[in-house]
């Protein structure tokens, strides 16, 4: 019996070794096809993102965003390929603006790998999870929903939300020179983002102080959770919903887990029903000639109804169902809450590693050790547009150029989405600029079915396009800059339709906070300034780039 087991184990071992030998030979032959550098790793996606960074085994893991362009610098190329034994084709990583522009704009040769995004069909198909003619239909209907009128409402709603935050957190009561500490500012910024989206996307009368959500917290019909509560839970639990299979929700009596999963399932069900009921009610009110509240949700269902009988791509007809209206509204909630909430965190003490617009010799230091005149630059600019005591108006948006530069520089160093996947739909080629030789243009062959990753943090710090790329210098965006090398909202036809929405809301937030308060990062007991700086730079890519741990801040009222 023992000899049979030994023989079986030996045969399995021989098979495994033979299989690996075959795979490694295939990798070697692939490496001879193109001249770009290769990086080998044993694990494929998504497993490699949960395995430590190990040379020759797993050199690219989920912390790759923090490396930025360094890996490309080491191999002297802004394009490289990765090899995995289990994959038929090499995968290509791009930090070159020319190649990225081609991949983003040439929809004939390049597509979005939709199978990676199907998990976001939680409420229905949407702009993110579709491709081809179906995506065009979504884009045609969704695009007009973001108009100048919407942005003006977003501006005013952001002012209301920010004023509520000042009141609730005690900032409004501070006298000049007085200060107050806020523990874990990410909770503040995420709540601000949620309030703006709740009001502008759904017309939910959500308050910054959840205890005052009397209108939005009222139960309706057979609902077991208020609209505000359901929206809050969904916005915080999307990753759990995506990762947990349906059978996990049926397991009873797991301490904490079962109760938490039940609440998440209940929230998703309630929010889904609320949105479908809202659509039915608004249609009925519109047909009756009654006034309907204007918001993003209203724009979507009206546009969908107007396009029911229109054609896409000649003979192909595409109807936009109620389920797809709900699906797109959810995607705006997810994108707005995640990216705006975490991006605002980046502005506050600093932009994670670098303090808020206070810089010397191209590098920022924390406010307590800075040259005050450097901090004054942004403040003086804001005061020329928004003197203290004057309420901002939407027309101020275009005038706050330095504030926008700070926003862009923050997003350059800390983009919300670190990687953008693409796949080749046919045999094609890519041109890129060589950085290891004479900076000439090179061309590589890309077989059909090749996975390509747009590496946003690396592109944003490629020294070909950015002088002193790791330094926080907002002034670079006050001059001409490499627009094709700056893609915080993606690029090409699939660029984020909500870009202006995010910019408007964040401009309100950043301008008024800087105008009225000095924001200081608080070191932990016994923590040096350098250690605090290193702690604040830590982040992790979850759904978007997310800060690691709590960040406590001190807000001091300006004189």
Coordinates of C-alpha atoms in Angstrom, one line a residue:
X1 CA 0.0 0.0 0.0
X2 CA 2.8 2.3 0.9
X3 CA 4.6 1.8 -2.4
X4 CA 1.4 2.6 -4.3
X5 CA 1.1 5.9 -2.4
X6 CA 4.8 6.7 -3.0
X7 CA 4.3 6.0 -6.7
X8 CA 1.2 8.2 -6.9
X9 CA 3.1 11.0 -5.1
X10 CA 6.0 10.6 -7.5
X11 CA 3.8 10.7 -10.5
X12 CA 2.1 13.8 -9.3
X13 CA 5.5 15.4 -8.6
X14 CA 6.7 14.5 -12.1
X15 CA 3.6 15.9 -13.6
X16 CA 3.9 19.2 -11.7
X17 CA 7.6 19.6 -12.6
X18 CA 6.8 18.8 -16.3
X19 CA 4.0 21.3 -16.3
X20 CA 6.2 24.0 -14.8
X21 CA 8.9 23.1 -17.2
X22 CA 6.5 23.5 -20.1
X23 CA 5.2 26.8 -18.7
X24 CA 8.7 28.3 -18.1
X25 CA 9.8 27.3 -21.6
X26 CA 6.7 29.0 -23.0
X27 CA 7.6 32.1 -20.9
X28 CA 11.1 32.0 -22.3
X29 CA 9.9 31.8 -25.9
X30 CA 7.5 34.7 -25.3
X31 CA 10.3 36.8 -23.9
X32 CA 12.1 36.5 -27.2
X33 CA 9.2 38.1 -29.2
X34 CA 9.5 41.6 -27.7
X35 CA 12.5 43.6 -26.6
X36 CA 10.9 45.3 -23.5
X37 CA 12.1 44.2 -20.1
X38 CA 10.3 41.3 -18.4
X39 CA 9.4 40.7 -14.7
X40 CA 8.5 37.2 -13.6
X41 CA 6.1 36.4 -10.8
X42 CA 4.7 33.1 -9.7
X43 CA 1.2 34.2 -8.7
X44 CA -1.5 35.6 -11.0
X45 CA -4.2 38.1 -10.3
X46 CA -5.8 38.4 -7.8
X47 CA -3.7 36.1 -5.6
X48 CA -0.6 38.2 -6.0
X49 CA -2.2 41.2 -4.3
X50 CA -2.5 39.2 -1.1
X51 CA 1.1 37.8 -1.1
X52 CA 4.1 39.9 0.2
X53 CA 6.5 41.6 -2.2
X54 CA 9.0 38.8 -2.9
X55 CA 11.7 39.2 -5.6
X56 CA 11.5 36.7 -8.4
X57 CA 8.3 35.3 -7.0
X58 CA 5.9 38.2 -6.5
X59 CA 7.6 41.5 -7.3
X60 CA 4.4 43.3 -7.9
X61 CA 1.8 43.3 -5.2
X62 CA -0.9 45.7 -3.9
X63 CA 1.7 48.2 -2.6
X64 CA 3.0 48.8 -6.1
X65 CA 1.4 52.3 -6.1
X66 CA 3.8 53.5 -3.5
X67 CA 6.8 52.5 -5.7
X68 CA 5.5 54.8 -8.4
X69 CA 8.1 55.1 -11.2
X70 CA 10.9 53.5 -9.3
X71 CA 10.5 50.1 -10.8
X72 CA 10.5 51.6 -14.3
X73 CA 13.6 53.6 -13.5
X74 CA 15.4 50.5 -12.4
X75 CA 14.8 48.6 -15.6
X76 CA 15.2 51.8 -17.7
X77 CA 11.9 51.6 -19.5
X78 CA 8.5 53.2 -19.2
X79 CA 7.0 49.9 -20.5
X80 CA 7.6 46.4 -19.2
X81 CA 5.9 43.0 -19.3
X82 CA 5.1 40.5 -16.6
X83 CA 5.2 36.8 -17.1
X84 CA 3.1 34.3 -15.1
X85 CA 3.3 30.5 -15.7
X86 CA -0.5 30.2 -15.8
X87 CA -1.1 32.9 -18.4
X88 CA -1.1 32.3 -22.2
X89 CA 0.1 35.9 -22.9
X90 CA 2.5 38.3 -21.3
X91 CA 0.9 41.2 -19.4
X92 CA 2.1 44.7 -20.2
X93 CA 2.4 47.6 -17.8
X94 CA 2.4 51.2 -19.1
X95 CA 3.8 54.4 -17.7
X96 CA 4.2 56.0 -21.1
X97 CA 1.8 58.8 -22.2
X98 CA 1.9 57.8 -25.9
X99 CA 1.1 54.2 -25.3
X100 CA -1.5 55.0 -22.7
X101 CA -3.3 57.5 -25.0
X102 CA -3.4 54.8 -27.7
X103 CA -4.8 52.2 -25.4
X104 CA -7.4 54.7 -24.0
X105 CA -8.6 56.1 -27.3
X106 CA -8.4 53.3 -29.9
X107 CA -11.6 51.4 -29.1
X108 CA -11.2 49.2 -32.1
X109 CA -8.0 47.5 -30.8
X110 CA -8.4 47.9 -27.1
X111 CA -11.3 47.2 -24.7
X112 CA -12.1 47.2 -21.1
X113 CA -12.0 43.7 -19.5
X114 CA -15.6 43.8 -18.4
X115 CA -15.4 40.4 -16.6
X116 CA -13.4 42.2 -13.9
X117 CA -16.2 44.7 -13.2
X118 CA -19.2 42.4 -13.2
X119 CA -19.1 42.3 -9.4
X120 CA -20.3 46.0 -9.5
X121 CA -23.6 45.0 -11.2
X122 CA -25.0 45.0 -7.6
X123 CA -28.1 47.0 -8.6
X124 CA -28.0 46.6 -12.4
X125 CA -25.7 47.1 -15.4
X126 CA -24.1 50.5 -15.6
X127 CA -21.6 52.8 -17.3
X128 CA -18.7 51.0 -15.5
X129 CA -19.7 47.4 -16.2
X130 CA -20.6 47.6 -19.9
X131 CA -18.7 47.8 -23.2
X132 CA -19.3 48.2 -26.9
X133 CA -22.8 49.3 -28.2
X134 CA -24.3 48.7 -24.7
X135 CA -21.7 51.1 -23.1
X136 CA -22.4 53.7 -25.8
X137 CA -26.1 53.6 -24.9
X138 CA -25.3 54.1 -21.3
X139 CA -22.9 56.9 -22.1
X140 CA -25.4 58.7 -24.3
X141 CA -28.0 58.6 -21.6
X142 CA -25.8 59.3 -18.6
X143 CA -23.6 62.0 -20.1
X144 CA -26.3 64.8 -20.3
X145 CA -27.2 64.2 -16.7
X146 CA -24.1 66.1 -15.7
X147 CA -24.8 69.6 -16.7
X148 CA -23.9 73.1 -15.6
X149 CA -27.1 73.3 -13.6
X150 CA -26.1 70.2 -11.7
X151 CA -22.7 71.6 -10.9
X152 CA -24.2 74.8 -9.6
X153 CA -26.4 72.7 -7.3
X154 CA -23.4 70.6 -6.2
X155 CA -21.6 73.8 -5.3
X156 CA -24.5 75.1 -3.1
X157 CA -25.1 71.7 -1.5
X158 CA -21.4 71.4 -0.7
X159 CA -21.6 74.7 1.1
X160 CA -24.5 73.5 3.2
X161 CA -22.8 70.3 4.0
X162 CA -19.6 72.0 5.0
X163 CA -21.4 74.5 7.2
X164 CA -23.1 71.6 9.0
X165 CA -19.8 70.0 9.5
X166 CA -18.3 73.1 11.0
X167 CA -21.3 73.3 13.4
X168 CA -21.4 69.7 14.4
X169 CA -17.6 69.3 14.9
X170 CA -17.4 72.6 16.9
X171 CA -15.3 74.5 14.4
X172 CA -17.9 77.2 13.9
X173 CA -17.7 78.2 17.6
X174 CA -13.9 78.7 17.6
X175 CA -12.6 82.2 18.2
X176 CA -9.5 83.4 16.4
X177 CA -6.5 81.5 17.7
X178 CA -8.6 78.8 19.3
X179 CA -8.2 75.2 18.1
X180 CA -10.0 71.9 18.3
X181 CA -8.9 68.4 17.6
X182 CA -10.8 66.0 15.3
X183 CA -10.1 62.3 15.7
X184 CA -9.8 60.4 12.5
X185 CA -10.6 63.0 9.9
X186 CA -11.5 60.4 7.3
X187 CA -14.9 59.9 9.0
X188 CA -15.5 63.6 8.5
X189 CA -14.6 63.7 4.8
X190 CA -16.5 60.5 4.0
X191 CA -19.6 61.8 5.7
X192 CA -19.3 65.1 3.8
X193 CA -19.1 63.2 0.5
X194 CA -22.1 61.1 1.4
X195 CA -24.2 64.1 2.4
X196 CA -23.5 65.8 -0.9
X197 CA -24.3 62.7 -3.0
X198 CA -27.4 61.9 -1.0
X199 CA -28.8 65.3 -1.6
X200 CA -27.7 65.7 -5.2
X201 CA -28.2 62.2 -6.5
X202 CA -31.4 61.2 -4.6
X203 CA -32.8 64.4 -3.0
X204 CA -32.5 62.7 0.4
X205 CA -32.5 65.4 3.0
X206 CA -29.5 64.0 4.8
X207 CA -27.7 66.0 7.4
X208 CA -24.1 65.9 8.3
X209 CA -25.1 65.2 11.9
X210 CA -26.8 61.8 11.5
X211 CA -28.8 62.4 14.7
X212 CA -30.7 65.2 12.9
X213 CA -31.7 63.1 9.9
X214 CA -35.3 63.2 11.0
X215 CA -36.7 63.6 7.4
X216 CA -34.4 61.1 5.7
X217 CA -34.6 58.6 8.6
X218 CA -38.4 58.2 8.5
X219 CA -39.6 54.7 7.4
X220 CA -41.8 54.4 4.4
X221 CA -44.1 51.5 3.4
X222 CA -42.8 48.1 4.2
X223 CA -39.2 49.2 4.5
X224 CA -37.2 48.0 7.5
X225 CA -34.5 50.7 7.2
X226 CA -34.7 54.4 6.4
X227 CA -33.4 55.7 3.2
X228 CA -30.6 57.6 5.0
X229 CA -29.5 54.6 7.0
X230 CA -29.7 52.3 4.0
X231 CA -27.6 54.7 1.9
X232 CA -25.0 55.1 4.7
X233 CA -24.6 51.3 5.2
X234 CA -24.4 50.6 1.4
X235 CA -21.8 53.3 0.9
X236 CA -19.6 51.7 3.6
X237 CA -20.2 48.1 2.8
X238 CA -19.8 47.7 -1.0
X239 CA -16.5 45.8 -0.7
X240 CA -18.0 43.3 1.7
X241 CA -21.0 42.8 -0.6
X242 CA -18.7 42.2 -3.5
X243 CA -16.4 39.8 -1.7
X244 CA -18.9 37.7 0.3
X245 CA -20.8 35.0 -1.7
X246 CA -24.5 34.7 -1.2
X247 CA -24.2 31.5 0.9
X248 CA -22.4 33.4 3.6
X249 CA -25.5 35.5 4.3
X250 CA -27.4 32.3 5.1
X251 CA -25.1 31.1 7.8
X252 CA -26.6 31.9 11.2
X253 CA -25.1 32.6 14.6
X254 CA -21.6 33.6 13.6
X255 CA -20.6 36.1 16.3
X256 CA -20.7 39.7 14.9
X257 CA -20.4 38.4 11.3
X258 CA -24.0 37.1 10.8
X259 CA -25.5 40.3 12.3
X260 CA -23.3 42.5 10.2
X261 CA -24.0 40.6 7.0
X262 CA -27.7 40.6 7.7
X263 CA -27.6 44.4 8.1
X264 CA -25.7 44.8 4.8
X265 CA -28.2 42.6 2.9
X266 CA -31.1 44.5 4.5
X267 CA -29.5 47.9 3.5
X268 CA -29.0 46.8 -0.1
X269 CA -32.5 45.5 -0.4
X270 CA -34.0 48.6 1.1
X271 CA -32.0 51.1 -1.0
X272 CA -32.9 49.1 -4.2
X273 CA -36.6 49.3 -3.3
X274 CA -36.4 52.9 -2.4
X275 CA -34.9 53.8 -5.8
X276 CA -37.4 51.8 -7.8
X277 CA -40.3 53.3 -5.8
X278 CA -38.9 56.8 -6.2
X279 CA -38.8 56.3 -10.0
X280 CA -42.4 55.1 -10.1
X281 CA -43.5 58.0 -7.9
X282 CA -41.7 60.6 -10.0
X283 CA -43.1 59.2 -13.2
X284 CA -46.6 59.4 -11.8
X285 CA -46.0 63.0 -10.6
X286 CA -44.6 64.0 -13.9
X287 CA -47.5 62.6 -15.8
X288 CA -49.9 64.4 -13.4
X289 CA -48.1 67.7 -14.2
X290 CA -46.7 68.0 -10.7
X291 CA -43.3 69.5 -9.9
X292 CA -40.6 66.8 -9.5
X293 CA -37.4 67.5 -7.5
X294 CA -34.4 67.9 -9.8
X295 CA -31.5 65.7 -9.1
X296 CA -29.2 63.2 -10.8
X297 CA -31.7 60.4 -10.3
X298 CA -34.4 62.4 -12.0
X299 CA -32.1 63.3 -14.9
X300 CA -31.3 59.7 -15.5
X301 CA -34.8 58.2 -15.6
X302 CA -36.0 61.1 -17.8
X303 CA -33.1 60.6 -20.2
X304 CA -33.7 56.8 -20.2
X305 CA -37.4 57.3 -21.0
X306 CA -36.6 59.8 -23.8
X307 CA -34.2 57.3 -25.4
X308 CA -36.4 54.1 -25.3
X309 CA -37.1 54.1 -29.0
X310 CA -33.7 55.5 -30.3
X311 CA -31.2 53.4 -32.2
X312 CA -27.6 52.8 -31.4
X313 CA -25.1 51.8 -34.1
X314 CA -27.6 51.7 -37.0
X315 CA -30.0 48.8 -36.5
X316 CA -29.1 47.9 -33.0
X317 CA -31.8 49.1 -30.6
X318 CA -31.0 49.5 -26.9
X319 CA -33.6 50.1 -24.2
X320 CA -32.5 51.5 -20.9
X321 CA -34.4 49.7 -18.1
X322 CA -35.3 50.9 -14.7
X323 CA -32.8 48.4 -13.3
X324 CA -30.0 50.2 -15.3
X325 CA -31.1 53.6 -14.1
X326 CA -30.7 52.2 -10.5
X327 CA -27.4 50.6 -11.4
X328 CA -25.9 53.8 -12.7
X329 CA -27.1 55.8 -9.8
X330 CA -25.4 53.3 -7.5
X331 CA -22.1 53.6 -9.4
X332 CA -22.2 57.4 -8.9
X333 CA -22.8 56.9 -5.2
X334 CA -19.9 54.5 -5.0
X335 CA -17.5 56.5 -7.1
X336 CA -18.4 59.9 -5.5
X337 CA -18.3 58.6 -1.9
X338 CA -15.0 56.6 -2.3
X339 CA -13.0 59.0 -4.3
X340 CA -14.2 62.3 -2.9
X341 CA -14.1 61.1 0.7
X342 CA -10.5 59.8 0.5
X343 CA -9.3 62.6 -1.8
X344 CA -10.4 65.2 0.8
X345 CA -8.4 63.3 3.4
X346 CA -5.4 63.9 1.2
X347 CA -5.9 67.6 1.2
X348 CA -6.1 68.0 4.9
X349 CA -3.0 67.9 7.0
X350 CA -1.3 67.6 3.9
X351 CA -1.6 65.5 0.9
X352 CA -0.9 62.5 3.0
X353 CA 2.9 62.8 2.9
X354 CA 3.0 66.5 2.2
X355 CA 1.4 69.2 4.3
X356 CA -1.3 71.5 3.0
X357 CA 0.3 73.8 0.4
X358 CA 3.2 74.7 2.6
X359 CA 6.4 73.9 0.7
X360 CA 10.1 74.8 0.6
X361 CA 12.6 73.9 -2.0
X362 CA 10.0 71.7 -3.7
X363 CA 9.3 69.5 -0.7
X364 CA 6.7 70.1 2.0
X365 CA 7.1 69.8 5.7
X366 CA 4.6 69.9 8.4
X367 CA 3.2 73.3 9.3
X368 CA 4.9 73.6 12.7
X369 CA 8.3 73.6 11.1
X370 CA 7.6 75.5 7.9
X371 CA 8.4 78.9 6.5
X372 CA 5.1 80.7 7.1
X373 CA 5.4 82.8 3.9
X374 CA 5.1 79.6 1.8
X375 CA 1.9 78.6 3.4
X376 CA 0.5 82.1 2.8
X377 CA 0.7 81.6 -1.0
X378 CA -2.5 79.6 -1.2
X379 CA -4.2 81.5 1.5
X380 CA -3.5 84.9 -0.1
X381 CA -4.8 83.6 -3.4
X382 CA -8.1 82.3 -1.8
X383 CA -8.6 85.6 0.0
X384 CA -8.3 87.6 -3.3
X385 CA -11.3 85.5 -4.5
X386 CA -13.1 84.8 -1.3
X387 CA -12.6 87.5 1.3
X388 CA -13.5 86.4 4.8
X389 CA -17.1 86.9 5.6
X390 CA -18.3 86.5 1.9
X391 CA -20.3 83.5 1.0
X392 CA -18.8 81.8 -2.1
X393 CA -20.9 81.6 -5.3
X394 CA -20.6 79.2 -8.2
X395 CA -19.0 81.9 -10.4
X396 CA -16.0 81.8 -8.1
X397 CA -15.1 78.3 -9.2
X398 CA -13.2 79.3 -12.3
X399 CA -11.3 82.0 -10.3
X400 CA -9.8 79.6 -7.7
X401 CA -6.9 78.6 -10.0
X402 CA -4.4 77.9 -7.2
X403 CA -6.9 75.8 -5.3
X404 CA -7.5 73.7 -8.4
X405 CA -3.7 73.4 -8.8
X406 CA -3.5 72.0 -5.2
X407 CA -6.3 69.5 -6.0
X408 CA -4.6 68.4 -9.2
X409 CA -1.2 68.0 -7.6
X410 CA -2.8 65.9 -4.8
X411 CA -4.4 63.7 -7.4
X412 CA -1.1 63.5 -9.3
X413 CA 0.7 62.1 -6.3
X414 CA -2.2 60.1 -4.9
X415 CA -4.6 59.1 -7.6
X416 CA -7.8 57.5 -6.4
X417 CA -7.5 54.6 -8.8
X418 CA -3.9 53.2 -9.1
X419 CA -4.4 50.9 -12.1
X420 CA -6.6 50.8 -15.2
X421 CA -6.9 47.4 -17.0
X422 CA -7.3 47.0 -20.7
X423 CA -7.1 44.1 -23.1
X424 CA -6.2 43.9 -26.8
X425 CA -9.0 42.8 -29.1
X426 CA -6.8 42.1 -32.0
X427 CA -3.1 41.7 -32.9
X428 CA -1.8 45.3 -32.8
X429 CA 1.3 47.4 -32.0
X430 CA 2.1 50.0 -29.4
X431 CA 4.5 52.9 -29.7
X432 CA 6.3 54.3 -26.6
X433 CA 9.2 56.6 -25.8
X434 CA 12.4 54.9 -24.8
X435 CA 13.9 56.3 -21.6
X436 CA 17.0 54.0 -21.4
X437 CA 18.7 55.0 -24.6
X438 CA 18.3 58.0 -26.9
X439 CA 14.7 58.7 -25.9
X440 CA 13.6 57.6 -29.3
X441 CA 10.2 56.1 -30.3
X442 CA 10.0 52.3 -30.2
X443 CA 7.3 49.9 -31.3
X444 CA 6.3 46.6 -29.8
X445 CA 4.0 43.9 -31.1
X446 CA 1.0 43.1 -28.9
X447 CA -0.9 39.8 -29.6
X448 CA -4.7 39.6 -29.3
X449 CA -5.9 38.9 -25.8
X450 CA -3.0 40.6 -24.0
X451 CA -3.8 42.2 -20.7
X452 CA -2.5 45.7 -20.3
X453 CA -2.3 47.7 -17.1
X454 CA -2.2 51.5 -17.1
X455 CA 0.0 52.4 -14.1
X456 CA -1.4 55.7 -13.0
X457 CA 1.0 56.5 -10.1
X458 CA 4.0 55.6 -12.3
X459 CA 2.8 57.8 -15.2
X460 CA 2.2 60.7 -12.8
X461 CA 5.8 60.5 -11.6
X462 CA 7.5 59.7 -14.9
X463 CA 10.4 62.2 -15.0
X464 CA 10.0 62.5 -18.8
X465 CA 6.9 64.5 -18.1
X466 CA 7.3 65.9 -14.5
X467 CA 10.2 67.8 -13.2
X468 CA 11.1 66.8 -9.7
X469 CA 8.2 64.3 -9.8
X470 CA 8.0 63.2 -6.2
X471 CA 7.8 66.8 -4.8
X472 CA 4.5 68.4 -4.1
X473 CA 4.5 71.5 -6.3
X474 CA 1.0 72.8 -7.1
X475 CA 2.4 75.6 -9.2
X476 CA 3.2 73.1 -12.0
X477 CA -0.5 73.1 -12.8
X478 CA -0.6 76.9 -13.1
X479 CA 1.6 76.6 -16.2
X480 CA 1.5 74.4 -19.3
X481 CA 1.9 70.7 -18.3
X482 CA 1.7 67.3 -19.9
X483 CA -2.1 66.8 -20.0
X484 CA -1.7 63.3 -21.6
X485 CA 0.4 62.3 -18.6
X486 CA -2.2 63.3 -16.0
X487 CA -5.2 60.9 -15.8
X488 CA -6.6 61.0 -12.3
X489 CA -10.1 60.6 -13.8
X490 CA -9.0 58.0 -16.4
X491 CA -8.6 58.9 -20.1
X492 CA -10.2 58.7 -23.5
X493 CA -13.9 58.1 -24.1
X494 CA -14.2 56.2 -20.8
X495 CA -12.9 59.1 -18.7
X496 CA -15.0 59.8 -15.6
X497 CA -18.2 61.6 -16.4
X498 CA -18.4 62.9 -12.9
X499 CA -15.1 64.7 -13.0
X500 CA -16.5 68.2 -12.7
X501 CA -18.9 67.1 -10.0
X502 CA -15.9 66.0 -7.9
X503 CA -13.9 69.1 -8.7
X504 CA -16.7 71.5 -7.7
X505 CA -17.4 69.8 -4.4
X506 CA -13.7 69.5 -3.5
X507 CA -13.0 73.2 -4.4
X508 CA -15.7 74.3 -2.0
X509 CA -14.3 72.1 0.7
X510 CA -10.6 73.0 0.3
X511 CA -11.1 76.7 -0.2
X512 CA -13.2 77.4 2.8
X513 CA -11.2 75.1 5.2
X514 CA -7.9 76.8 4.2
X515 CA -9.4 80.3 4.3
X516 CA -10.7 80.0 7.8
X517 CA -8.6 77.4 9.5
X518 CA -5.0 76.3 9.9
X519 CA -4.8 72.5 9.8
X520 CA -2.1 70.7 11.7
X521 CA -1.3 67.0 11.8
X522 CA -1.0 65.6 15.3
X523 CA 1.9 63.2 16.1
X524 CA 1.3 60.3 18.3
X525 CA 3.0 60.1 21.7
X526 CA 6.8 59.8 21.2
X527 CA 6.5 60.0 17.4
X528 CA 9.0 62.0 15.6
X529 CA 8.1 64.3 12.7
X530 CA 9.7 61.9 10.2
X531 CA 7.8 59.0 11.7
X532 CA 4.6 60.9 11.5
X533 CA 5.3 61.7 7.9
X534 CA 6.0 58.1 7.1
X535 CA 2.8 57.0 8.8
X536 CA 0.7 59.5 6.9
X537 CA 1.9 58.4 3.5
X538 CA 0.7 54.8 4.1
X539 CA -2.3 53.9 2.0
X540 CA -3.8 50.8 0.5
X541 CA -5.7 50.2 -2.7
X542 CA -9.1 48.8 -1.8
X543 CA -11.9 50.0 -4.1
X544 CA -9.9 53.2 -4.3
X545 CA -6.7 54.4 -2.7
X546 CA -7.5 54.5 1.0
X547 CA -5.5 55.9 4.0
X548 CA -4.2 53.3 6.5
X549 CA -5.3 54.0 10.0
X550 CA -6.8 57.0 11.7
X551 CA -5.4 60.5 11.2
X552 CA -6.1 63.0 13.9
X553 CA -6.0 66.7 13.0
X554 CA -6.0 70.0 14.8
X555 CA -8.0 72.8 13.4
X556 CA -7.0 76.3 14.5
X557 CA -9.2 79.3 13.7
X558 CA -7.3 81.9 11.7
X559 CA -7.2 85.5 12.9

